[in-house]
CSV table of C-alpha atoms in Angstrom, one decimal:
chain,number,residue,atom,x,y,z
A,1,MET,CA,0.5,-0.1,-0.3
A,2,ALA,CA,1.3,3.5,-1.0
A,3,GLY,CA,2.2,6.2,1.5
A,4,LEU,CA,3.5,3.1,4.2
A,5,SER,CA,5.9,4.7,7.2
A,6,SER,CA,9.6,4.5,6.5
A,7,LEU,CA,10.2,2.3,9.5
A,8,CYS,CA,13.8,2.5,11.4
A,9,GLN,CA,15.5,-0.2,12.2
A,10,LEU,CA,17.9,-0.7,14.4
A,11,THR,CA,20.8,-2.6,13.1
A,12,SER,CA,24.2,-3.0,14.6
A,13,TYR,CA,28.2,-3.2,12.8
A,14,ASN,CA,31.4,-4.2,13.3
A,15,GLY,CA,33.9,-3.5,10.5
A,16,THR,CA,31.7,-4.9,7.4
A,17,GLN,CA,30.4,-7.5,9.4
A,18,LYS,CA,27.3,-7.5,12.0
A,19,THR,CA,27.1,-8.1,15.6
A,20,HIS,CA,25.5,-6.8,18.9
A,21,PHE,CA,28.0,-4.3,20.1
A,22,ARG,CA,27.4,-1.2,18.0
A,23,PRO,CA,24.2,0.3,17.8
A,24,SER,CA,23.3,2.0,14.6
A,25,ILE,CA,20.5,3.1,13.2
A,26,SER,CA,18.8,2.6,9.5
A,27,CYS,CA,15.8,3.3,7.8
A,28,SER,CA,14.3,1.9,4.4
A,29,SER,CA,10.2,1.5,3.5
A,30,MET,CA,9.0,-2.0,4.5
A,31,GLN,CA,6.0,-3.8,3.1
A,32,PRO,CA,3.8,-4.8,5.6
A,33,PRO,CA,3.4,-8.5,6.1
A,34,GLN,CA,0.4,-9.9,5.2
A,35,SER,CA,-0.2,-10.6,9.0
A,36,ASN,CA,-0.2,-6.7,9.7
A,37,VAL,CA,-4.2,-6.8,11.4
A,38,LYS,CA,-6.9,-4.7,8.3
A,39,VAL,CA,-8.1,-1.9,10.0
A,40,VAL,CA,-11.8,0.1,9.1
A,41,ILE,CA,-12.3,3.7,11.0
A,42,ASN,CA,-16.1,4.9,10.9
A,43,GLY,CA,-16.5,8.2,12.1
A,44,VAL,CA,-12.9,8.8,10.4
A,45,THR,CA,-13.5,12.5,9.7
A,46,LYS,CA,-13.8,13.6,13.6
A,47,GLU,CA,-11.2,14.8,16.2
A,48,ILE,CA,-11.0,11.2,16.9
A,49,GLY,CA,-11.2,10.0,14.3
A,50,LYS,CA,-8.3,11.6,12.1
A,51,ALA,CA,-5.8,10.3,15.1
A,52,SER,CA,-6.3,7.1,15.6
A,53,VAL,CA,-5.4,6.4,11.1
A,54,PHE,CA,-1.8,8.2,12.7
A,55,ALA,CA,-2.0,5.6,15.6
A,56,VAL,CA,-2.7,3.0,13.9
A,57,THR,CA,-0.2,3.6,10.5
A,58,LYS,CA,2.3,4.6,13.2
A,59,ALA,CA,1.3,0.6,15.3
A,60,ARG,CA,3.4,-2.0,14.9
A,61,GLY,CA,1.4,-5.0,12.5
A,62,MET,CA,-1.7,-2.8,11.4
A,63,GLU,CA,-2.4,-1.2,8.5
A,64,ILE,CA,-5.6,1.2,8.0
A,65,ALA,CA,-7.5,-1.0,5.3
A,66,GLY,CA,-10.8,1.7,5.1
A,67,ALA,CA,-12.4,5.2,6.5
A,68,VAL,CA,-15.6,6.0,6.3
A,69,ASP,CA,-17.7,8.8,6.8
A,70,SER,CA,-20.5,11.7,5.8
A,71,HIS,CA,-17.7,14.3,5.2
A,72,PHE,CA,-15.1,14.8,2.6
A,73,VAL,CA,-15.8,11.9,0.8
A,74,GLY,CA,-13.6,10.6,-2.2
A,75,GLU,CA,-10.6,12.9,-0.1
A,76,ASP,CA,-7.8,10.9,0.1
A,77,VAL,CA,-8.1,10.1,4.1
A,78,GLY,CA,-3.8,10.4,4.6
A,79,LYS,CA,-4.2,13.3,3.3
A,80,ILE,CA,-7.3,14.7,5.1
A,81,VAL,CA,-5.3,14.0,8.2
A,82,TRP,CA,-2.3,15.6,7.9
A,83,ALA,CA,-3.6,18.9,6.9
A,84,THR,CA,-5.8,19.5,9.5
A,85,GLY,CA,-2.2,19.2,11.5
A,86,ALA,CA,-3.8,15.5,13.7
A,87,LEU,CA,0.1,13.6,13.2
A,88,LYS,CA,2.5,17.1,14.9
A,89,PHE,CA,1.9,14.8,18.2
A,90,PRO,CA,3.3,11.8,18.9
A,91,VAL,CA,1.3,8.0,19.9
A,92,TYR,CA,3.0,5.4,21.5
A,93,GLU,CA,1.4,1.4,21.8
A,94,HIS,CA,0.3,1.1,25.2
A,95,GLN,CA,2.5,-1.3,26.5
A,96,GLY,CA,5.5,1.1,25.1
A,97,LEU,CA,7.5,2.6,22.0
A,98,MET,CA,7.9,0.0,19.9
A,99,GLY,CA,9.5,1.0,17.1
A,100,ILE,CA,11.1,4.6,15.7
A,101,VAL,CA,9.1,5.8,12.4
A,102,CYS,CA,11.1,8.2,10.0
A,103,GLY,CA,7.8,10.2,8.8
A,104,MET,CA,5.0,9.2,6.2
A,105,GLU,CA,3.5,11.2,3.5
A,106,GLU,CA,0.8,13.2,3.7
A,107,ALA,CA,-1.4,10.2,0.7
A,108,LEU,CA,-2.5,7.0,2.2
A,109,GLU,CA,-4.1,6.5,-1.7
A,110,ILE,CA,-7.4,5.2,0.7
A,111,PRO,CA,-10.2,7.5,-0.2
A,112,ILE,CA,-13.3,8.5,2.7
A,113,LEU,CA,-16.8,6.5,1.1
A,114,ASN,CA,-19.6,7.1,3.6
A,115,ASP,CA,-20.9,3.1,2.2
A,116,LEU,CA,-19.3,1.2,5.3
A,117,THR,CA,-20.5,-2.1,3.1
A,118,MET,CA,-18.5,-0.9,0.3
A,119,VAL,CA,-15.5,-0.6,2.0
A,120,LEU,CA,-15.9,-3.7,4.3
A,121,GLY,CA,-16.6,-6.4,0.3
A,122,SER,CA,-13.6,-5.3,-1.1
A,123,ILE,CA,-12.8,-5.4,2.3
A,124,SER,CA,-13.8,-9.3,1.7
A,125,GLN,CA,-13.1,-9.5,-1.3
A,126,PHE,CA,-8.3,-9.1,-0.2
A,127,PHE,CA,-9.1,-11.3,2.0
A,128,PHE,CA,-10.6,-13.9,-0.4
A,129,LEU,CA,-7.7,-13.4,-3.4
A,130,ASN,CA,-5.3,-13.5,-0.1
A,131,SER,CA,-6.7,-16.9,1.2
A,132,HIS,CA,-3.6,-17.0,3.7
A,133,GLN,CA,-4.7,-14.2,5.0
A,134,SER,CA,-7.5,-14.8,8.1
A,135,LYS,CA,-10.7,-12.4,8.6
A,136,GLU,CA,-10.1,-12.7,12.1
A,137,THR,CA,-6.8,-10.0,10.9
A,138,GLY,CA,-9.6,-7.1,10.0
A,139,VAL,CA,-11.0,-5.1,12.4
A,140,VAL,CA,-14.1,-1.7,12.6
A,141,VAL,CA,-13.2,1.0,15.0
A,142,ASP,CA,-16.8,2.6,15.2
A,143,PHE,CA,-17.3,6.1,15.7
A,144,THR,CA,-20.5,7.0,14.6
A,145,GLU,CA,-23.5,7.8,16.2
A,146,PRO,CA,-25.3,5.4,19.2
A,147,SER,CA,-28.2,4.8,16.2
A,148,THR,CA,-26.1,3.3,14.3
A,149,VAL,CA,-24.1,1.1,16.6
A,150,TYR,CA,-26.2,-2.3,15.8
A,151,ASP,CA,-26.5,-2.1,12.3
A,152,ASN,CA,-22.7,-1.5,12.4
A,153,VAL,CA,-21.9,-4.6,14.1
A,154,LYS,CA,-23.6,-6.2,12.4
A,155,GLN,CA,-22.5,-5.6,9.5
A,156,ALA,CA,-18.7,-5.6,10.3
A,157,THR,CA,-20.1,-9.5,11.2
A,158,ALA,CA,-22.2,-10.2,8.0
A,159,PHE,CA,-17.8,-9.3,6.7
A,160,GLY,CA,-16.3,-11.7,9.4
A,161,MET,CA,-14.6,-8.7,10.7
A,162,LYS,CA,-14.4,-7.6,14.3
A,163,SER,CA,-14.6,-4.2,16.2
A,164,VAL,CA,-14.4,-1.7,18.2
A,165,VAL,CA,-17.1,0.4,19.1
A,166,TYR,CA,-15.7,3.6,21.4
A,167,VAL,CA,-19.8,5.4,21.2
A,168,PRO,CA,-20.4,7.1,24.9
A,169,GLN,CA,-23.8,7.6,24.9
A,170,ILE,CA,-24.3,3.7,23.7
A,171,SER,CA,-27.8,2.5,25.5
A,172,LEU,CA,-27.4,-0.7,27.8
A,173,ASP,CA,-30.3,-2.0,25.8
A,174,THR,CA,-27.7,-1.9,22.3
A,175,VAL,CA,-25.0,-3.3,24.1
A,176,THR,CA,-28.2,-5.7,25.6
A,177,ALA,CA,-28.7,-6.8,21.5
A,178,LEU,CA,-25.4,-7.1,20.3
A,179,SER,CA,-24.3,-9.1,23.6
A,180,ALA,CA,-26.8,-11.9,22.2
A,181,PHE,CA,-26.1,-11.0,18.3
A,182,CYS,CA,-22.4,-11.4,18.9
A,183,GLU,CA,-22.9,-15.0,21.6
A,184,LYS,CA,-25.0,-16.4,18.5
A,185,ALA,CA,-22.7,-14.9,15.4
A,186,SER,CA,-19.4,-16.2,17.6
A,187,MET,CA,-17.4,-12.5,16.9
A,188,GLY,CA,-15.6,-10.5,19.0
A,189,CYS,CA,-16.7,-6.6,20.0
A,190,LEU,CA,-15.6,-4.7,22.3
A,191,ILE,CA,-17.6,-1.9,23.5
A,192,ALA,CA,-15.3,0.6,25.1
A,193,PRO,CA,-17.2,4.0,27.1
A,194,THR,CA,-13.9,4.7,27.8
A,195,LEU,CA,-11.0,4.4,26.4
A,196,SER,CA,-8.3,6.6,28.4
A,197,ILE,CA,-6.4,4.3,30.2
A,198,GLY,CA,-6.0,7.0,33.3
A,199,SER,CA,-9.5,7.0,33.6
A,200,ILE,CA,-10.1,3.7,34.2
A,201,LEU,CA,-7.4,3.8,36.8
A,202,LEU,CA,-9.5,5.9,38.6
A,203,GLN,CA,-12.3,4.1,38.4
A,204,GLN,CA,-10.6,1.7,40.6
A,205,ALA,CA,-9.2,3.0,41.9
A,206,ALA,CA,-12.3,4.7,43.1
A,207,ILE,CA,-13.8,0.7,44.2
A,208,SER,CA,-10.4,0.4,46.1
A,209,ALA,CA,-11.3,3.4,48.2
A,210,SER,CA,-15.3,3.0,48.5
A,211,PHE,CA,-15.3,0.8,50.6
A,212,HIS,CA,-13.4,3.3,53.0
A,213,TYR,CA,-15.3,5.6,52.9
A,214,ASN,CA,-18.9,7.3,54.1
A,215,ASN,CA,-19.4,9.9,51.8
A,216,VAL,CA,-18.1,10.9,48.2
A,217,GLU,CA,-18.4,13.8,45.7
A,218,ILE,CA,-18.3,14.0,41.8
A,219,VAL,CA,-17.7,16.7,40.1
A,220,GLU,CA,-16.2,16.9,36.0
A,221,SER,CA,-15.8,20.0,33.8
A,222,ARG,CA,-16.7,19.7,30.5
A,223,PRO,CA,-15.7,22.6,28.1
A,224,ASN,CA,-18.8,22.1,25.9
A,225,ALA,CA,-22.6,20.9,26.8
A,226,SER,CA,-23.4,17.1,26.2
A,227,ASP,CA,-25.6,14.9,28.3
A,228,LEU,CA,-24.8,15.3,32.0
A,229,PRO,CA,-24.0,14.0,34.6
A,230,SER,CA,-21.6,12.3,32.0
A,231,GLN,CA,-21.6,8.8,31.1
A,232,HIS,CA,-18.1,8.5,33.0
A,233,ALA,CA,-19.6,10.4,35.7
A,234,ILE,CA,-22.3,7.3,35.7
A,235,GLN,CA,-20.9,4.4,35.3
A,236,ILE,CA,-18.3,5.0,38.3
A,237,ALA,CA,-21.2,6.6,40.6
A,238,ASN,CA,-22.5,3.0,39.1
A,239,ASN,CA,-19.1,1.0,39.8
A,240,ILE,CA,-19.0,2.8,43.6
A,241,SER,CA,-23.6,2.0,44.3
A,242,ASN,CA,-24.4,-2.0,45.4
A,243,ILE,CA,-21.7,-2.8,47.8
A,244,GLY,CA,-23.8,-2.1,51.2
A,245,GLN,CA,-22.8,1.3,51.4
A,246,ILE,CA,-25.0,4.5,51.6
A,247,TYR,CA,-23.0,7.4,51.3
A,248,ASN,CA,-23.8,11.5,52.3
A,249,ARG,CA,-26.2,10.3,54.8
A,250,GLU,CA,-26.1,13.6,56.8
A,251,ASP,CA,-27.8,15.0,53.7
A,252,LEU,CA,-28.9,11.5,51.9
A,253,SER,CA,-32.3,13.1,51.7
A,254,SER,CA,-31.7,17.2,49.7
A,255,THR,CA,-33.3,17.5,47.4
A,256,VAL,CA,-31.6,21.2,46.7
A,257,GLN,CA,-30.6,21.5,43.4
A,258,ALA,CA,-27.3,22.9,44.1
A,259,ARG,CA,-26.2,19.5,46.5
A,260,GLY,CA,-26.2,18.0,42.9
A,261,GLN,CA,-27.4,15.5,41.3
A,262,LEU,CA,-28.2,11.9,42.9
A,263,VAL,CA,-26.8,9.6,40.5
A,264,GLY,CA,-28.7,5.7,42.0
A,265,GLU,CA,-29.6,4.6,45.2
A,266,ASP,CA,-26.6,4.0,47.4
A,267,GLY,CA,-26.0,8.4,48.1
A,268,VAL,CA,-23.9,8.9,45.2
A,269,ARG,CA,-24.0,12.1,43.8
A,270,VAL,CA,-22.6,14.3,40.8
A,271,HIS,CA,-21.7,17.5,39.8
A,272,SER,CA,-21.0,19.0,36.2
A,273,LEU,CA,-19.3,21.6,35.1
A,274,VAL,CA,-19.7,23.1,31.9
A,275,LEU,CA,-17.2,25.7,31.0
A,276,PRO,CA,-15.4,26.5,27.9
A,277,GLY,CA,-11.6,26.7,28.0
A,278,LEU,CA,-11.7,23.9,30.6
A,279,PRO,CA,-10.0,20.0,30.1
A,280,SER,CA,-12.4,17.4,30.3
A,281,SER,CA,-12.0,16.2,33.6
A,282,THR,CA,-13.2,14.1,36.9
A,283,THR,CA,-12.7,14.6,40.3
A,284,VAL,CA,-13.6,11.8,43.0
A,285,HIS,CA,-13.6,13.2,46.5
A,286,PHE,CA,-14.1,11.3,49.4
A,287,SER,CA,-13.9,11.9,52.9
A,288,GLY,CA,-14.1,10.9,56.3
A,289,PHE,CA,-13.2,11.5,60.1
A,290,GLY,CA,-10.2,14.0,59.6
A,291,GLU,CA,-9.4,13.0,56.1
A,292,VAL,CA,-9.8,13.6,53.5
A,293,TYR,CA,-9.0,11.5,49.9
A,294,THR,CA,-9.1,13.3,45.8
A,295,LEU,CA,-8.6,10.7,42.9
A,296,LYS,CA,-8.8,13.2,39.7
A,297,HIS,CA,-7.7,12.7,36.6
A,298,ASP,CA,-7.4,14.8,32.7
A,299,ILE,CA,-8.3,15.2,29.6
A,300,THR,CA,-6.0,17.9,27.8
A,301,ASP,CA,-5.7,15.6,23.7
A,302,VAL,CA,-7.7,13.0,22.0
A,303,GLN,CA,-4.6,11.4,21.4
A,304,CYS,CA,-4.5,10.5,25.6
A,305,LEU,CA,-7.4,7.2,23.5
A,306,MET,CA,-4.5,6.1,20.9
A,307,PRO,CA,-2.9,3.6,23.5
A,308,GLY,CA,-6.7,2.2,24.9
A,309,LEU,CA,-7.1,2.1,21.0
A,310,ILE,CA,-4.6,0.4,20.0
A,311,LEU,CA,-4.9,-2.3,23.3
A,312,ALA,CA,-8.6,-2.5,22.6
A,313,ILE,CA,-7.8,-3.8,18.2
A,314,ARG,CA,-5.2,-6.3,19.1
A,315,LYS,CA,-7.5,-7.0,22.1
A,316,VAL,CA,-10.6,-7.5,20.3
A,317,LEU,CA,-8.7,-10.5,17.5
A,318,ARG,CA,-8.8,-13.6,19.7
A,319,LEU,CA,-12.5,-12.0,21.7
A,320,LYS,CA,-14.9,-15.0,20.7
A,321,ASN,CA,-18.3,-12.5,21.8
A,322,LEU,CA,-19.3,-9.2,23.4
A,323,ILE,CA,-17.0,-7.4,26.3
A,324,TYR,CA,-18.1,-4.4,27.6
A,325,GLY,CA,-14.8,-2.4,29.2
A,326,LEU,CA,-11.4,-1.7,28.0
A,327,GLU,CA,-10.8,-2.1,32.4
A,328,LYS,CA,-11.1,-6.0,31.5
A,329,PHE,CA,-7.8,-6.1,29.6
A,330,LEU,CA,-5.5,-3.5,32.0
């Protein structure tokens, strides 16, 4: 495929013969091996979609095989990503930097199409013509809308491809329906409420703390209005509920709006700030007699989601059913 990165490979020389003692760097253009994971980005012109193109292109053993969106149809996806500046940020694998990238051409020779079926059909034809290439090395990454996720996963399954879904407002009814569908089809799907490793670590720390404190408040900030409380805050509240703990007993029955919204039946309160210029931030305050324990996580750039995305793509390849939550693999 044209537009591939030139990868720097570490080799060693001692005079004219190779040894393992004196490293030097040499660069060469390499064609991807046939075992490369073919990745389709659905919703590619969104900010996270464009960042994903760059992240997948840099990831070892992966390549962009298709780009789907209703915007910039017919344009080369590489040029769209380059033009918007998404390539100026470094992206690393979740488990460490796996290689050194010398650079990437602007064009990937992959046009943006608005028909997912057409893209999947062309990839399926590639698998047919290259019988040694397993269909299980195809993944569709879905950044679209809650109303389209079910059909998108069904289409991917019909063409033998697995799905990674990052659509934060997806309903639990859709998740339940997809779980039953994937179980019947024996096809892997990973639905990730968040791709941020830091967000997942915050949730895990909050669960541990919830057994030791009687008071908790969640404060979140977002740069623009959306569904509030956010799905992230609701997930934290749900994770620390139903453990036999009732929080904030002293004002559990308060209906004063300034006290925040009660989420669930265990007294967890969420306060949401919406101010342009603020980072997307989540803070969980626990308190007991004489102490306050605070957990905080900020997201300042969409690039922080890329290690989680690469991890999700790698893990979904081995699944035969639906898994909800990237935290299952940390």
